[in-house]
Amino acid sequence: MVIHTRKCKICNNISEDELCQICCDEYRNREELCIVNSVNDLFILEELRQFNGKYFVIESIEECDFTQLENMVKNGVKEIIFAISPSYENDHLILKIEDQLQDYDIKYSKIAQGVPTGVSLENLDSLSILRSFQSRVDA
Ligand SMILES: [Zn+2]
């Protein structure tokens, strides 16, 4: 049997139907929207079972349909969480989204940057070390 998959019309997740299971799930918090760069990242976050909001997959700024994103935001989003890796393009994406959605009262957050578990500092790039240092917490 071949399962035909396509993109969810709301969030771009892969789906067998027009809308994916997450978008159809009424028990998920529609006030929290998590932006990810790929369906793979979405699956990784889902496996952690930490987040019960909705997702929106943006693979690149060029491909992002901001009207589609705004339609989701209109549906009650109060916080947008950027679960994307730091890069020039992603920083640009964050600014662009904040600009596009400036008429809405939304809290923006992004995942903290830290030193990955089990990785020594000498194996990290200096920007990662710098950002970890700047966002240091009480020990
Ligand atoms: Zn969906």
mmCIF file with all atom_site columns, C-alpha atoms and ligand atoms in Angstrom:
data_model
loop_
_atom_site.group_PDB
_atom_site.id
_atom_site.type_symbol
_atom_site.label_atom_id
_atom_site.label_alt_id
_atom_site.label_comp_id
_atom_site.label_asym_id
_atom_site.label_entity_id
_atom_site.label_seq_id
_atom_site.pdbx_PDB_ins_code
_atom_site.Cartn_x
_atom_site.Cartn_y
_atom_site.Cartn_z
_atom_site.occupancy
_atom_site.B_iso_or_equiv
_atom_site.pdbx_formal_charge
_atom_site.auth_seq_id
_atom_site.auth_comp_id
_atom_site.auth_asym_id
_atom_site.auth_atom_id
_atom_site.pdbx_PDB_model_num
ATOM   1   C  CA . MET A 1 1   ? 0.000  0.000  0.000  1.00 0.00 ? 1   MET A CA 1
ATOM   2   C  CA . VAL A 1 2   ? 1.328  3.402  -0.909 1.00 0.00 ? 2   VAL A CA 1
ATOM   3   C  CA . ILE A 1 3   ? 0.565  6.173  1.525  1.00 0.00 ? 3   ILE A CA 1
ATOM   4   C  CA . HIS A 1 4   ? 0.246  9.420  -0.301 1.00 0.00 ? 4   HIS A CA 1
ATOM   5   C  CA . THR A 1 5   ? 1.608  12.315 1.702  1.00 0.00 ? 5   THR A CA 1
ATOM   6   C  CA . ARG A 1 6   ? 1.258  15.989 1.045  1.00 0.00 ? 6   ARG A CA 1
ATOM   7   C  CA . LYS A 1 7   ? 1.759  19.251 2.859  1.00 0.00 ? 7   LYS A CA 1
ATOM   8   C  CA . CYS A 1 8   ? -0.726 20.283 5.503  1.00 0.00 ? 8   CYS A CA 1
ATOM   9   C  CA . LYS A 1 9   ? -2.612 23.311 4.182  1.00 0.00 ? 9   LYS A CA 1
ATOM   10  C  CA . ILE A 1 10  ? -2.264 25.148 7.482  1.00 0.00 ? 10  ILE A CA 1
ATOM   11  C  CA . CYS A 1 11  ? 1.209  24.424 8.844  1.00 0.00 ? 11  CYS A CA 1
ATOM   12  C  CA . ASN A 1 12  ? 3.206  22.682 6.029  1.00 0.00 ? 12  ASN A CA 1
ATOM   13  C  CA . ASN A 1 13  ? 3.722  19.547 8.102  1.00 0.00 ? 13  ASN A CA 1
ATOM   14  C  CA . ILE A 1 14  ? 3.505  16.347 6.053  1.00 0.00 ? 14  ILE A CA 1
ATOM   15  C  CA . SER A 1 15  ? 0.085  14.843 6.126  1.00 0.00 ? 15  SER A CA 1
ATOM   16  C  CA . GLU A 1 16  ? -2.028 12.135 4.544  1.00 0.00 ? 16  GLU A CA 1
ATOM   17  C  CA . ASP A 1 17  ? -5.020 14.427 4.492  1.00 0.00 ? 17  ASP A CA 1
ATOM   18  C  CA . GLU A 1 18  ? -5.528 18.094 3.744  1.00 0.00 ? 18  GLU A CA 1
ATOM   19  C  CA . LEU A 1 19  ? -4.787 18.970 7.364  1.00 0.00 ? 19  LEU A CA 1
ATOM   20  C  CA . CYS A 1 20  ? -2.240 17.235 9.570  1.00 0.00 ? 20  CYS A CA 1
ATOM   21  C  CA . GLN A 1 21  ? -3.037 15.509 12.850 1.00 0.00 ? 21  GLN A CA 1
ATOM   22  C  CA . ILE A 1 22  ? -1.557 18.341 14.910 1.00 0.00 ? 22  ILE A CA 1
ATOM   23  C  CA . CYS A 1 23  ? -3.706 20.984 13.233 1.00 0.00 ? 23  CYS A CA 1
ATOM   24  C  CA . CYS A 1 24  ? -6.789 18.781 13.660 1.00 0.00 ? 24  CYS A CA 1
ATOM   25  C  CA . ASP A 1 25  ? -6.090 18.164 17.351 1.00 0.00 ? 25  ASP A CA 1
ATOM   26  C  CA . GLU A 1 26  ? -8.455 20.347 19.359 1.00 0.00 ? 26  GLU A CA 1
ATOM   27  C  CA . TYR A 1 27  ? -6.580 19.661 22.581 1.00 0.00 ? 27  TYR A CA 1
ATOM   28  C  CA . ARG A 1 28  ? -3.466 21.444 21.415 1.00 0.00 ? 28  ARG A CA 1
ATOM   29  C  CA . ASN A 1 29  ? -2.873 24.996 22.553 1.00 0.00 ? 29  ASN A CA 1
ATOM   30  C  CA . ARG A 1 30  ? -3.592 27.309 19.653 1.00 0.00 ? 30  ARG A CA 1
ATOM   31  C  CA . GLU A 1 31  ? -2.108 30.291 21.520 1.00 0.00 ? 31  GLU A CA 1
ATOM   32  C  CA . GLU A 1 32  ? 1.422  28.971 21.112 1.00 0.00 ? 32  GLU A CA 1
ATOM   33  C  CA . LEU A 1 33  ? 2.974  28.665 17.694 1.00 0.00 ? 33  LEU A CA 1
ATOM   34  C  CA . CYS A 1 34  ? 6.362  27.109 17.155 1.00 0.00 ? 34  CYS A CA 1
ATOM   35  C  CA . ILE A 1 35  ? 8.301  27.977 14.002 1.00 0.00 ? 35  ILE A CA 1
ATOM   36  C  CA . VAL A 1 36  ? 10.594 25.239 12.719 1.00 0.00 ? 36  VAL A CA 1
ATOM   37  C  CA . ASN A 1 37  ? 12.812 24.905 9.644  1.00 0.00 ? 37  ASN A CA 1
ATOM   38  C  CA . SER A 1 38  ? 11.786 21.400 8.661  1.00 0.00 ? 38  SER A CA 1
ATOM   39  C  CA . VAL A 1 39  ? 9.305  18.610 9.261  1.00 0.00 ? 39  VAL A CA 1
ATOM   40  C  CA . ASN A 1 40  ? 12.210 16.654 10.766 1.00 0.00 ? 40  ASN A CA 1
ATOM   41  C  CA . ASP A 1 41  ? 12.710 19.338 13.421 1.00 0.00 ? 41  ASP A CA 1
ATOM   42  C  CA . LEU A 1 42  ? 8.986  19.229 14.132 1.00 0.00 ? 42  LEU A CA 1
ATOM   43  C  CA . PHE A 1 43  ? 9.206  15.465 14.748 1.00 0.00 ? 43  PHE A CA 1
ATOM   44  C  CA . ILE A 1 44  ? 12.217 15.923 17.045 1.00 0.00 ? 44  ILE A CA 1
ATOM   45  C  CA . LEU A 1 45  ? 10.299 18.450 19.162 1.00 0.00 ? 45  LEU A CA 1
ATOM   46  C  CA . GLU A 1 46  ? 7.217  16.234 19.193 1.00 0.00 ? 46  GLU A CA 1
ATOM   47  C  CA . GLU A 1 47  ? 9.286  13.351 20.559 1.00 0.00 ? 47  GLU A CA 1
ATOM   48  C  CA . LEU A 1 48  ? 10.346 15.527 23.497 1.00 0.00 ? 48  LEU A CA 1
ATOM   49  C  CA . ARG A 1 49  ? 6.668  15.941 24.442 1.00 0.00 ? 49  ARG A CA 1
ATOM   50  C  CA . GLN A 1 50  ? 7.391  19.375 25.909 1.00 0.00 ? 50  GLN A CA 1
ATOM   51  C  CA . PHE A 1 51  ? 5.340  21.476 23.577 1.00 0.00 ? 51  PHE A CA 1
ATOM   52  C  CA . ASN A 1 52  ? 1.596  21.261 23.190 1.00 0.00 ? 52  ASN A CA 1
ATOM   53  C  CA . GLY A 1 53  ? 0.993  24.149 20.829 1.00 0.00 ? 53  GLY A CA 1
ATOM   54  C  CA . LYS A 1 54  ? 0.895  24.268 17.071 1.00 0.00 ? 54  LYS A CA 1
ATOM   55  C  CA . TYR A 1 55  ? 3.694  24.376 14.537 1.00 0.00 ? 55  TYR A CA 1
ATOM   56  C  CA . PHE A 1 56  ? 4.492  26.224 11.366 1.00 0.00 ? 56  PHE A CA 1
ATOM   57  C  CA . VAL A 1 57  ? 7.174  24.890 9.057  1.00 0.00 ? 57  VAL A CA 1
ATOM   58  C  CA . ILE A 1 58  ? 9.234  27.461 7.154  1.00 0.00 ? 58  ILE A CA 1
ATOM   59  C  CA . GLU A 1 59  ? 12.029 25.956 5.103  1.00 0.00 ? 59  GLU A CA 1
ATOM   60  C  CA . SER A 1 60  ? 13.262 29.267 3.754  1.00 0.00 ? 60  SER A CA 1
ATOM   61  C  CA . ILE A 1 61  ? 12.226 32.896 3.630  1.00 0.00 ? 61  ILE A CA 1
ATOM   62  C  CA . GLU A 1 62  ? 11.753 32.662 -0.134 1.00 0.00 ? 62  GLU A CA 1
ATOM   63  C  CA . GLU A 1 63  ? 9.243  29.847 0.212  1.00 0.00 ? 63  GLU A CA 1
ATOM   64  C  CA . CYS A 1 64  ? 7.423  31.248 3.210  1.00 0.00 ? 64  CYS A CA 1
ATOM   65  C  CA . ASP A 1 65  ? 3.794  32.173 2.587  1.00 0.00 ? 65  ASP A CA 1
ATOM   66  C  CA . PHE A 1 66  ? 3.303  34.997 5.078  1.00 0.00 ? 66  PHE A CA 1
ATOM   67  C  CA . THR A 1 67  ? -0.435 35.146 4.373  1.00 0.00 ? 67  THR A CA 1
ATOM   68  C  CA . GLN A 1 68  ? -0.704 31.516 5.417  1.00 0.00 ? 68  GLN A CA 1
ATOM   69  C  CA . LEU A 1 69  ? 1.231  32.325 8.604  1.00 0.00 ? 69  LEU A CA 1
ATOM   70  C  CA . GLU A 1 70  ? -0.960 35.334 9.313  1.00 0.00 ? 70  GLU A CA 1
ATOM   71  C  CA . ASN A 1 71  ? -4.094 33.215 8.922  1.00 0.00 ? 71  ASN A CA 1
ATOM   72  C  CA . MET A 1 72  ? -2.781 30.963 11.644 1.00 0.00 ? 72  MET A CA 1
ATOM   73  C  CA . VAL A 1 73  ? -1.924 33.918 13.879 1.00 0.00 ? 73  VAL A CA 1
ATOM   74  C  CA . LYS A 1 74  ? -5.421 35.369 13.410 1.00 0.00 ? 74  LYS A CA 1
ATOM   75  C  CA . ASN A 1 75  ? -6.732 32.178 14.924 1.00 0.00 ? 75  ASN A CA 1
ATOM   76  C  CA . GLY A 1 76  ? -5.581 33.214 18.393 1.00 0.00 ? 76  GLY A CA 1
ATOM   77  C  CA . VAL A 1 77  ? -1.777 32.940 18.559 1.00 0.00 ? 77  VAL A CA 1
ATOM   78  C  CA . LYS A 1 78  ? -0.313 34.857 21.523 1.00 0.00 ? 78  LYS A CA 1
ATOM   79  C  CA . GLU A 1 79  ? 3.253  33.585 21.485 1.00 0.00 ? 79  GLU A CA 1
ATOM   80  C  CA . ILE A 1 80  ? 5.557  32.633 18.652 1.00 0.00 ? 80  ILE A CA 1
ATOM   81  C  CA . ILE A 1 81  ? 8.513  30.455 19.563 1.00 0.00 ? 81  ILE A CA 1
ATOM   82  C  CA . PHE A 1 82  ? 11.358 30.263 17.073 1.00 0.00 ? 82  PHE A CA 1
ATOM   83  C  CA . ALA A 1 83  ? 12.838 26.784 17.362 1.00 0.00 ? 83  ALA A CA 1
ATOM   84  C  CA . ILE A 1 84  ? 15.363 27.448 14.643 1.00 0.00 ? 84  ILE A CA 1
ATOM   85  C  CA . SER A 1 85  ? 19.123 27.392 14.661 1.00 0.00 ? 85  SER A CA 1
ATOM   86  C  CA . PRO A 1 86  ? 20.977 30.692 14.757 1.00 0.00 ? 86  PRO A CA 1
ATOM   87  C  CA . SER A 1 87  ? 22.157 31.820 11.366 1.00 0.00 ? 87  SER A CA 1
ATOM   88  C  CA . TYR A 1 88  ? 22.152 34.953 9.302  1.00 0.00 ? 88  TYR A CA 1
ATOM   89  C  CA . GLU A 1 89  ? 19.146 33.742 7.317  1.00 0.00 ? 89  GLU A CA 1
ATOM   90  C  CA . ASN A 1 90  ? 17.158 32.723 10.395 1.00 0.00 ? 90  ASN A CA 1
ATOM   91  C  CA . ASP A 1 91  ? 17.857 36.023 12.162 1.00 0.00 ? 91  ASP A CA 1
ATOM   92  C  CA . HIS A 1 92  ? 16.540 37.702 9.036  1.00 0.00 ? 92  HIS A CA 1
ATOM   93  C  CA . LEU A 1 93  ? 13.489 35.437 9.067  1.00 0.00 ? 93  LEU A CA 1
ATOM   94  C  CA . ILE A 1 94  ? 12.681 36.393 12.661 1.00 0.00 ? 94  ILE A CA 1
ATOM   95  C  CA . LEU A 1 95  ? 12.845 40.107 11.817 1.00 0.00 ? 95  LEU A CA 1
ATOM   96  C  CA . LYS A 1 96  ? 10.714 39.593 8.732  1.00 0.00 ? 96  LYS A CA 1
ATOM   97  C  CA . ILE A 1 97  ? 8.011  37.702 10.648 1.00 0.00 ? 97  ILE A CA 1
ATOM   98  C  CA . GLU A 1 98  ? 7.942  40.289 13.437 1.00 0.00 ? 98  GLU A CA 1
ATOM   99  C  CA . ASP A 1 99  ? 7.590  42.966 10.795 1.00 0.00 ? 99  ASP A CA 1
ATOM   100 C  CA . GLN A 1 100 ? 4.810  41.154 8.915  1.00 0.00 ? 100 GLN A CA 1
ATOM   101 C  CA . LEU A 1 101 ? 2.850  40.551 12.130 1.00 0.00 ? 101 LEU A CA 1
ATOM   102 C  CA . GLN A 1 102 ? 3.369  43.929 13.774 1.00 0.00 ? 102 GLN A CA 1
ATOM   103 C  CA . ASP A 1 103 ? -0.394 44.559 13.947 1.00 0.00 ? 103 ASP A CA 1
ATOM   104 C  CA . TYR A 1 104 ? -0.813 41.630 16.329 1.00 0.00 ? 104 TYR A CA 1
ATOM   105 C  CA . ASP A 1 105 ? -0.045 41.577 20.022 1.00 0.00 ? 105 ASP A CA 1
ATOM   106 C  CA . ILE A 1 106 ? 2.372  38.677 20.095 1.00 0.00 ? 106 ILE A CA 1
ATOM   107 C  CA . LYS A 1 107 ? 5.163  37.668 22.414 1.00 0.00 ? 107 LYS A CA 1
ATOM   108 C  CA . TYR A 1 108 ? 8.225  36.413 20.570 1.00 0.00 ? 108 TYR A CA 1
ATOM   109 C  CA . SER A 1 109 ? 10.723 34.013 22.001 1.00 0.00 ? 109 SER A CA 1
ATOM   110 C  CA . LYS A 1 110 ? 13.444 31.769 20.692 1.00 0.00 ? 110 LYS A CA 1
ATOM   111 C  CA . ILE A 1 111 ? 15.061 28.669 22.034 1.00 0.00 ? 111 ILE A CA 1
ATOM   112 C  CA . ALA A 1 112 ? 18.097 29.346 24.196 1.00 0.00 ? 112 ALA A CA 1
ATOM   113 C  CA . GLN A 1 113 ? 21.502 28.737 22.809 1.00 0.00 ? 113 GLN A CA 1
ATOM   114 C  CA . GLY A 1 114 ? 23.790 26.659 24.893 1.00 0.00 ? 114 GLY A CA 1
ATOM   115 C  CA . VAL A 1 115 ? 26.737 24.390 24.822 1.00 0.00 ? 115 VAL A CA 1
ATOM   116 C  CA . PRO A 1 116 ? 25.547 20.982 23.583 1.00 0.00 ? 116 PRO A CA 1
ATOM   117 C  CA . THR A 1 117 ? 25.685 18.141 26.096 1.00 0.00 ? 117 THR A CA 1
ATOM   118 C  CA . GLY A 1 118 ? 28.995 16.296 26.068 1.00 0.00 ? 118 GLY A CA 1
ATOM   119 C  CA . VAL A 1 119 ? 30.724 18.691 23.710 1.00 0.00 ? 119 VAL A CA 1
ATOM   120 C  CA . SER A 1 120 ? 33.835 20.441 24.947 1.00 0.00 ? 120 SER A CA 1
ATOM   121 C  CA . LEU A 1 121 ? 34.368 24.130 24.295 1.00 0.00 ? 121 LEU A CA 1
ATOM   122 C  CA . GLU A 1 122 ? 37.311 23.543 21.985 1.00 0.00 ? 122 GLU A CA 1
ATOM   123 C  CA . ASN A 1 123 ? 34.957 21.821 19.558 1.00 0.00 ? 123 ASN A CA 1
ATOM   124 C  CA . LEU A 1 124 ? 32.553 24.727 19.422 1.00 0.00 ? 124 LEU A CA 1
ATOM   125 C  CA . ASP A 1 125 ? 32.630 27.750 17.199 1.00 0.00 ? 125 ASP A CA 1
ATOM   126 C  CA . SER A 1 126 ? 33.412 30.991 18.991 1.00 0.00 ? 126 SER A CA 1
ATOM   127 C  CA . LEU A 1 127 ? 29.954 32.495 18.323 1.00 0.00 ? 127 LEU A CA 1
ATOM   128 C  CA . SER A 1 128 ? 28.247 29.601 20.125 1.00 0.00 ? 128 SER A CA 1
ATOM   129 C  CA . ILE A 1 129 ? 30.595 29.988 23.092 1.00 0.00 ? 129 ILE A CA 1
ATOM   130 C  CA . LEU A 1 130 ? 30.063 33.745 23.152 1.00 0.00 ? 130 LEU A CA 1
ATOM   131 C  CA . ARG A 1 131 ? 26.273 33.424 23.095 1.00 0.00 ? 131 ARG A CA 1
ATOM   132 C  CA . SER A 1 132 ? 26.331 30.756 25.790 1.00 0.00 ? 132 SER A CA 1
ATOM   133 C  CA . PHE A 1 133 ? 28.470 33.026 27.899 1.00 0.00 ? 133 PHE A CA 1
ATOM   134 C  CA . GLN A 1 134 ? 26.167 35.986 27.382 1.00 0.00 ? 134 GLN A CA 1
ATOM   135 C  CA . SER A 1 135 ? 23.065 33.990 28.300 1.00 0.00 ? 135 SER A CA 1
ATOM   136 C  CA . ARG A 1 136 ? 24.672 32.360 31.334 1.00 0.00 ? 136 ARG A CA 1
ATOM   137 C  CA . VAL A 1 137 ? 22.419 31.399 34.237 1.00 0.00 ? 137 VAL A CA 1
ATOM   138 C  CA . ASP A 1 138 ? 22.850 31.026 38.002 1.00 0.00 ? 138 ASP A CA 1
ATOM   139 C  CA . ALA A 1 139 ? 24.867 27.964 38.941 1.00 0.00 ? 139 ALA A CA 1
HETATM 140 ZN ZN . ZN  B 2 .   ? -0.879 21.087 10.073 1.00 0.00 ? 1   ZN  B ZN 1
#
